[in-house]
Short mmCIF file of C-alpha atoms in Angstrom, two decimals:
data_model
loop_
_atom_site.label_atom_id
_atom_site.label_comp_id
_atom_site.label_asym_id
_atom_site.label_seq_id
_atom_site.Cartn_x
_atom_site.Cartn_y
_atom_site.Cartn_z
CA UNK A 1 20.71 53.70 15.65
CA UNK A 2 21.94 50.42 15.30
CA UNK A 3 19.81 48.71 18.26
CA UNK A 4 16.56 51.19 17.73
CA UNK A 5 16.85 49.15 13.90
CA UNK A 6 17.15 46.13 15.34
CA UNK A 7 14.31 46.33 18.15
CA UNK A 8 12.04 47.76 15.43
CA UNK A 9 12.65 44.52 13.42
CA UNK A 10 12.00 42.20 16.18
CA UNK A 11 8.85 44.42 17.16
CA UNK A 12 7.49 43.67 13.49
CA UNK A 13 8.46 40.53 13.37
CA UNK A 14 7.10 39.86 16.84
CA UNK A 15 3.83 41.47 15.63
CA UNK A 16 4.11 39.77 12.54
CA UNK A 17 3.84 36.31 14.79
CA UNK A 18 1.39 37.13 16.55
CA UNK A 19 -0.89 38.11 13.60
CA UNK A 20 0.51 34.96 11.76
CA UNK A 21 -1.48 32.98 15.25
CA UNK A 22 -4.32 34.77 15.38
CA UNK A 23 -5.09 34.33 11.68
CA UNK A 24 -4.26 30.23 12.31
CA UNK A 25 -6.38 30.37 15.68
CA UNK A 26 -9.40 31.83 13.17
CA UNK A 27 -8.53 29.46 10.51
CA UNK A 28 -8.88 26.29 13.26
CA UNK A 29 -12.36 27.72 14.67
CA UNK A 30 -13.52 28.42 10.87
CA UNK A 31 -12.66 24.59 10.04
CA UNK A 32 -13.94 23.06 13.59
CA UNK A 33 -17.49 25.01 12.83
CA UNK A 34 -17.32 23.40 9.29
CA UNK A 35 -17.03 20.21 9.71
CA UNK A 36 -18.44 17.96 13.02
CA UNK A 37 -18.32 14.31 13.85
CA UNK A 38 -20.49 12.16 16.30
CA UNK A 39 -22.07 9.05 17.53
CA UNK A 40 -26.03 9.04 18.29
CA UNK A 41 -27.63 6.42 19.36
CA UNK A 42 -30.12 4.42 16.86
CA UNK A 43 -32.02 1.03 17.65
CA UNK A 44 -29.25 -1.64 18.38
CA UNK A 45 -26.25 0.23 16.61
CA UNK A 46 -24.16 3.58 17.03
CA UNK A 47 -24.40 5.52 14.28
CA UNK A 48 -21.60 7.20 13.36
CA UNK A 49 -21.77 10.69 11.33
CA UNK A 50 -19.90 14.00 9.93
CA UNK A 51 -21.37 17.04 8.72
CA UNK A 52 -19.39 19.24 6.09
CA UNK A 53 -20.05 23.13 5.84
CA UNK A 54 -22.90 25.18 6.29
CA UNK A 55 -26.61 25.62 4.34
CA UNK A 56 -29.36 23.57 3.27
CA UNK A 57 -28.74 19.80 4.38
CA UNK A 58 -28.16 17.14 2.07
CA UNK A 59 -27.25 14.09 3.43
CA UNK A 60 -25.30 11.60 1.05
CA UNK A 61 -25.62 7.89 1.43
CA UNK A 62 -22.94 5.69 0.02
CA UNK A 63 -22.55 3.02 -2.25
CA UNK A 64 -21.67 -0.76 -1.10
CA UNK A 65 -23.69 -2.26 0.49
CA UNK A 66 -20.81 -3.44 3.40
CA UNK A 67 -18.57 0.11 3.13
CA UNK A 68 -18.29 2.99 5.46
CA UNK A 69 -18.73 6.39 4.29
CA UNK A 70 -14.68 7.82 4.17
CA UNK A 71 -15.04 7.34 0.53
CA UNK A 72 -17.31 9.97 0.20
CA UNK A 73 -15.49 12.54 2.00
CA UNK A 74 -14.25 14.61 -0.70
CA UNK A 75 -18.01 14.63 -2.43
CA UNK A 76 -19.28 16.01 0.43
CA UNK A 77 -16.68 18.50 0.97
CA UNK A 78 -17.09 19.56 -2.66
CA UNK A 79 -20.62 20.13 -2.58
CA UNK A 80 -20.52 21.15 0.81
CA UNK A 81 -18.28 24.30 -1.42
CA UNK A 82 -21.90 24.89 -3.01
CA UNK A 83 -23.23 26.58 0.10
CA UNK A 84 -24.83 23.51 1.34
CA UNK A 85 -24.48 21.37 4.57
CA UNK A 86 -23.97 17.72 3.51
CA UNK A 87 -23.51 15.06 6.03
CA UNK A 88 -22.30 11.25 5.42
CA UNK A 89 -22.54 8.29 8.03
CA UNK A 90 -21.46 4.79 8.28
CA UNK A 91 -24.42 2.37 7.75
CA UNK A 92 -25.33 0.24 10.48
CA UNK A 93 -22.62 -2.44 11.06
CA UNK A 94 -20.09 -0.46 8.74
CA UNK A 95 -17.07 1.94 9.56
CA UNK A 96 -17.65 3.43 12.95
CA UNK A 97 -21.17 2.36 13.54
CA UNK A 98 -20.82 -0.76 15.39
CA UNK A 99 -22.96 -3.60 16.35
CA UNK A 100 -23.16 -6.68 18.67
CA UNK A 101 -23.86 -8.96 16.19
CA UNK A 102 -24.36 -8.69 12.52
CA UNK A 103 -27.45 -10.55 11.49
CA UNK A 104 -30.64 -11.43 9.22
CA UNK A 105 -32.40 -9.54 12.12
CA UNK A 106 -30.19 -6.37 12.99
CA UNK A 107 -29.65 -5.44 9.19
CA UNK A 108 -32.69 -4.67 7.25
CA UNK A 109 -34.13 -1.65 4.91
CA UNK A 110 -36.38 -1.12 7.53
CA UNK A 111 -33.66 -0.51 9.74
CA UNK A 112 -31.30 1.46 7.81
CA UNK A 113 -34.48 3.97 7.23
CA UNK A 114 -35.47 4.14 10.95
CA UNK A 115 -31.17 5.06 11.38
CA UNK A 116 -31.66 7.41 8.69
CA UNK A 117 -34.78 9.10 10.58
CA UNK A 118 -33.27 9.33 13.75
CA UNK A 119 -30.28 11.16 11.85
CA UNK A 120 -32.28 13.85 10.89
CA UNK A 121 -34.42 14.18 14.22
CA UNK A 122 -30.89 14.54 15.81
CA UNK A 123 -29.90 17.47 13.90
CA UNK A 124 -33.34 18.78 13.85
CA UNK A 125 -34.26 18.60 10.13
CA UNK A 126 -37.36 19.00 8.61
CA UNK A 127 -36.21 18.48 5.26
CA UNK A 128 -33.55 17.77 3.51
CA UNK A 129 -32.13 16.51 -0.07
CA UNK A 130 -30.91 12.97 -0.42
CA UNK A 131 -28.18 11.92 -2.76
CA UNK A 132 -27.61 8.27 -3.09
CA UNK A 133 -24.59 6.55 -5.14
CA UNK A 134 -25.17 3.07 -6.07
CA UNK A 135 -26.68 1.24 -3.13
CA UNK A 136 -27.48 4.44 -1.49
CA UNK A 137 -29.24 5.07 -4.18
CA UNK A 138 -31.68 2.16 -3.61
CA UNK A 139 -31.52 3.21 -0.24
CA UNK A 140 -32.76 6.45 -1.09
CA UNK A 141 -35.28 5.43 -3.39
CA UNK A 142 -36.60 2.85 -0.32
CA UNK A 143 -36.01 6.17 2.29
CA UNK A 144 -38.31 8.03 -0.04
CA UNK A 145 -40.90 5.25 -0.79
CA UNK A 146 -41.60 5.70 3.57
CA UNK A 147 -40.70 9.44 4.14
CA UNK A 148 -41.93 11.22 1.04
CA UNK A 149 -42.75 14.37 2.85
CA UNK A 150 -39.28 15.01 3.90
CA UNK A 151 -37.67 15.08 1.64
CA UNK A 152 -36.55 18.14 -0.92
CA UNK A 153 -34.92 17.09 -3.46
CA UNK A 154 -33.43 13.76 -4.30
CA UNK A 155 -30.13 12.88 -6.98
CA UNK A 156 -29.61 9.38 -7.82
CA UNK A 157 -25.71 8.73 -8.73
CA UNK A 158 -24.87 5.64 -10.89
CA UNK A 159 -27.87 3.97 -8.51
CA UNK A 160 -29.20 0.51 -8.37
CA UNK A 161 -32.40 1.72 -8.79
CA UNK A 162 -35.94 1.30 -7.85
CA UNK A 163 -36.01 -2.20 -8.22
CA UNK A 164 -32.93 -5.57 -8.43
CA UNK A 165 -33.61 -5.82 -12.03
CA UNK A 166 -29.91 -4.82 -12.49
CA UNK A 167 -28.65 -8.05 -10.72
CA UNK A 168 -29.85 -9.82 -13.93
CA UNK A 169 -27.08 -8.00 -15.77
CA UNK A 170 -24.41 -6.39 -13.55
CA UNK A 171 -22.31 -9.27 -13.95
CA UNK A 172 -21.84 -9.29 -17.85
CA UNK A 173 -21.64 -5.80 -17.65
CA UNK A 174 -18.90 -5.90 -15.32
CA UNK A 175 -17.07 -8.54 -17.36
CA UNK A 176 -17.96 -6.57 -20.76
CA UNK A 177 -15.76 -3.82 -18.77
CA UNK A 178 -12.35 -5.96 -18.94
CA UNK A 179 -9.96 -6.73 -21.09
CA UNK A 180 -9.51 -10.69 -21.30
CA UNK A 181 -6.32 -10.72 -18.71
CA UNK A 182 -8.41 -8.11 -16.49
CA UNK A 183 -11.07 -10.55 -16.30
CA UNK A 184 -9.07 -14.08 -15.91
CA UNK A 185 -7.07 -12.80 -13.39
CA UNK A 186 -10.07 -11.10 -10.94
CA UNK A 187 -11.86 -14.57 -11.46
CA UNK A 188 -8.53 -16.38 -10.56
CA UNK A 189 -8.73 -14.11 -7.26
CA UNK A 190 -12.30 -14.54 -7.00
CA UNK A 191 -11.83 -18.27 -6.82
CA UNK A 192 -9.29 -17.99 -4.11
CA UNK A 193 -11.55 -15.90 -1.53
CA UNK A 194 -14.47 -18.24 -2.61
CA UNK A 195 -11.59 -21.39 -1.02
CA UNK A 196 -11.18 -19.66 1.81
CA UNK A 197 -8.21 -17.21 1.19
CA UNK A 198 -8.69 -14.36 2.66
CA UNK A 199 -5.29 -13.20 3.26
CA UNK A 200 -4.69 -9.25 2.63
CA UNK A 201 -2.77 -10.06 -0.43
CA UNK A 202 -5.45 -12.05 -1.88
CA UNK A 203 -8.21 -9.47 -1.53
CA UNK A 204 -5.67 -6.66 -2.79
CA UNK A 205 -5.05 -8.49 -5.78
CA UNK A 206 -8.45 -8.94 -6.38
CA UNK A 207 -10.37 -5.39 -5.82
CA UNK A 208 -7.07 -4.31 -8.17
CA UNK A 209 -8.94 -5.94 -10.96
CA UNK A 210 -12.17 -5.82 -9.75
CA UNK A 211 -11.56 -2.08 -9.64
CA UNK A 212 -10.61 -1.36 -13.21
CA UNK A 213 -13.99 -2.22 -14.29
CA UNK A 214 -15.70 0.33 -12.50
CA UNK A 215 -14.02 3.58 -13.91
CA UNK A 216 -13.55 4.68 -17.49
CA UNK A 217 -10.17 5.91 -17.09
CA UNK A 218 -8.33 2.63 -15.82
CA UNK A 219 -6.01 4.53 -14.22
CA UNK A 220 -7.70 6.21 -11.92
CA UNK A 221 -9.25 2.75 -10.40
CA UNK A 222 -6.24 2.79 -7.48
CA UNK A 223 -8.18 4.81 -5.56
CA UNK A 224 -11.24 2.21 -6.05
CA UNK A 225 -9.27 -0.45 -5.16
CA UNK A 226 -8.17 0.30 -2.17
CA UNK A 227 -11.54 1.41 -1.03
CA UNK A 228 -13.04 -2.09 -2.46
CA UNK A 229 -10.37 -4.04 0.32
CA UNK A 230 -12.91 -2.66 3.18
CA UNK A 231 -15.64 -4.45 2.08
CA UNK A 232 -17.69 -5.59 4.68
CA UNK A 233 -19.21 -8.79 2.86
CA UNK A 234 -21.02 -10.19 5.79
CA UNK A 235 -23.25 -6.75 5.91
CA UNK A 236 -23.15 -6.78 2.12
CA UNK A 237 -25.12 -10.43 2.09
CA UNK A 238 -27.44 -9.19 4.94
CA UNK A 239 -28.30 -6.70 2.56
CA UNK A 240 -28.86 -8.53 -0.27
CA UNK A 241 -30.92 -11.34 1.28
CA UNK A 242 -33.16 -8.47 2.64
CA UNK A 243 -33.96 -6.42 -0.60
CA UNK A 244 -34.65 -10.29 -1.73
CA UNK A 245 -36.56 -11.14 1.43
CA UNK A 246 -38.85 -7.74 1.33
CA UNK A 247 -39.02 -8.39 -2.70
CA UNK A 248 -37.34 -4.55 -3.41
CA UNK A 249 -39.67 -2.57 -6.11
CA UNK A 250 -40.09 1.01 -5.42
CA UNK A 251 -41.00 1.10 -9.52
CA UNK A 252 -45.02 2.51 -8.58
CA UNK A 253 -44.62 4.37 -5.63
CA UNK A 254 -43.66 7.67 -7.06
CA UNK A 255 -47.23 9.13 -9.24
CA UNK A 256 -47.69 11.76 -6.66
CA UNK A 257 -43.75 12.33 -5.98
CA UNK A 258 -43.55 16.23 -7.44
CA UNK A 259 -40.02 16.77 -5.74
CA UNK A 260 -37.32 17.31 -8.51
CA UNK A 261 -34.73 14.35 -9.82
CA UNK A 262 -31.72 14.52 -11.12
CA UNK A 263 -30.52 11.35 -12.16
CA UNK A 264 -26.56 11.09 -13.58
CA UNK A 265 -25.46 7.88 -14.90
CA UNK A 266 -22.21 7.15 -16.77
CA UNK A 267 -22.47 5.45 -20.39
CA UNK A 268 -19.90 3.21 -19.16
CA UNK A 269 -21.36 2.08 -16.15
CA UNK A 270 -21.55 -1.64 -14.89
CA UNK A 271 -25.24 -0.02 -14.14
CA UNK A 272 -26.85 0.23 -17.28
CA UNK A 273 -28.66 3.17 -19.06
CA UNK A 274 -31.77 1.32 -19.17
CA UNK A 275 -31.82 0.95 -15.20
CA UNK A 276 -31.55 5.08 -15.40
CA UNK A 277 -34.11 5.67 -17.48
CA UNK A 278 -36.50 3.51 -15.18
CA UNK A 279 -35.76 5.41 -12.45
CA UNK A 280 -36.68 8.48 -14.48
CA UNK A 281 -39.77 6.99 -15.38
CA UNK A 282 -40.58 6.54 -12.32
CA UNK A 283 -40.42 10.11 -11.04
CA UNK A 284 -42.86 12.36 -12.81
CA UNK A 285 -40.61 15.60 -12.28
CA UNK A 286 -36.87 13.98 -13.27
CA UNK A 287 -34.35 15.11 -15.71
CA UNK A 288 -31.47 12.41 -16.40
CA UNK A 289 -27.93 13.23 -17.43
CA UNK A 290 -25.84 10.68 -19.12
CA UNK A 291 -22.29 11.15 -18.91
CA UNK A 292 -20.28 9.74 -21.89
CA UNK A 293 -16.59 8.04 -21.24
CA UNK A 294 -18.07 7.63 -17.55
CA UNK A 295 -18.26 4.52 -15.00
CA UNK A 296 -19.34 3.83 -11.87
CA UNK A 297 -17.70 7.01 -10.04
CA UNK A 298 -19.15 10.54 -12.06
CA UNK A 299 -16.91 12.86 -10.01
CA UNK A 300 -13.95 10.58 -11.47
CA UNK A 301 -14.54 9.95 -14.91
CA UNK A 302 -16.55 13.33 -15.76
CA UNK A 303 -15.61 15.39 -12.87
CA UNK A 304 -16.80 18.76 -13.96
CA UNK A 305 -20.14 17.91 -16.12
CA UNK A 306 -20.62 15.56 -12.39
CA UNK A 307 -20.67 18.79 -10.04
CA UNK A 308 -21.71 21.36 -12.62
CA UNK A 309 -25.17 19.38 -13.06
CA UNK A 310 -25.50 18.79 -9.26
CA UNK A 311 -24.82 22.75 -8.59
CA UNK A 312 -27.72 23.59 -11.48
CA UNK A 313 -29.87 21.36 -10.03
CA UNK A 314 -29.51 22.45 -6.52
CA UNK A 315 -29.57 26.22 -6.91
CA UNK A 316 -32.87 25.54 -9.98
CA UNK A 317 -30.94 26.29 -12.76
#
């Protein structure tokens, strides 16, 4: 009796294991048809991109200009939790999407939309919805300005908008966002890099303060920080001197956009309201949500008025 008992319990528990396997083996193959990562090919760079989930596409383009696109993992894993497939890639010269050389002639908004296009010829999309944060959101604006036809639906997070009018103000905005220590001690830093430090300690110290002015909630801006250290600021010039070269204004080229908007901006924001509500105006069919006790980050500061209006907005509502 006292073997039978015991072979019965290792039979269970054997069967119990083996269950225990097949539910992980499931689990893995669940996960690996989730969520993909690859290179493609694209001009003179390798662009580097991961899709999250399964549905309609949306592909997110991140803020910077100079970062790679790990900081938007969890937003695209969130709303890939809508239903949706969203997919997030390192701009040219950034993360994993390497070039020879970085210069005045490999990075350009012309570029950067021909990278995007061959994105979504590679995964064989016809159309898709575009959500840009901050730069991407002037890259999205520019994307739409060439590729109207493709494109869904569009959300504009905390963007840049359709024109560099904000880089009259961003500054004093940013400054208005720190306390008087906050702000001495980022320009002491600032100084430093601008002498040639560029030790890590040095750039920690300053994205630490550069950092708290771009969330509400100070103490959230570790996160920020960190993510501000992997600045690419050769790629982030490029940029800059491009928008300035090709003289950026997307401001009129919307009359006959009828694709919804949605555009969320934070009241505390180094981007201003006013910068919102142009991009608004400049969409016939957009509805803008401003998010009080909010910075630069939505899905930080106002987390659950941040997804709610995205899911709305997706699904109609």
């Amino acid at each position: 009796m006292i073997f039978n008992l015991g072979f019965a319990n290792y039979d269970l528990r054997s069967r119990f294991r083996q269950q225990i396997l097949l539910l992980l083996v499931f689990v893995c193959l669940f996960c690996s048809a989730q969520e993909t990562e690859s290179l493609i090919d694209s001009g003179n760079t390798k662009l580097h991109f991961r899709t999250f989930g399964t549905g309609k596409p949306i592909l997110i383009i991140n803020g910077g200009p100079g970062m790679d696109s790990n900081g938007f993992e969890k937003v695209a894993q969130d709303i890939a939790q809508m239903n949706y497939q969203t997919i997030i890639y390192d701009q040219r010269g950034t993360g994993k999407s390497t070039l020879q050389k970085s210069s005045a002639e490999a990075i350009t908004m012309d570029l950067m939309v021909e990278d995007i296009e061959n994105l979504r010829h590679h995964l064989k999309i016809e159309k898709w919805t575009i959500l840009g944060h901050s730069f991407g959101g002037i890259m999205a604006a520019y994307y739409a300005s060439k590729h109207p036809e493709i494109i869904d639906k569009l959300i504009f997070s905390s963007s840049g908008g359709v024109n560099l009018k904000f880089m009259n103000y961003v500054q004093k905005r940013l400054n208005n966002n720190l306390t008087t220590i906050e702000r001495d001690s980022l320009n002491f830093y600032q100084r430093k890099r601008e002498a040639g430090d560029n030790s890590q300690a040095t750039i920690e110290k300053r994205a630490h303060f550069l950092a708290k002015a771009y969330v509400f909630d100070k103490s959230k801006s570790s996160a920020i920080a960190q993510r501000m250290t992997t600045t690419n600021y050769t790629i982030n010039s490029l940029v800059f001197q491009n928008l300035q070269k090709i003289q950026f204004d997307c401001s009129n080229s919307f009359y006959n956009f009828k694709q919804p908007v949605l555009i969320l901006q934070g009241k505390n924001d180094i981007i201003s309201v006013e910068t919102a509500q142009e991009i608004a105006k400049a969409f016939p069919n957009s509805k803008l949500i401003l998010m009080e006790k909010c910075g630069h980050y939505g899905w930080i500061d106002a987390n659950e008025l941040y997804y709610n209006s995205i899911n709305k907005f997706l699904n109609n509502q």
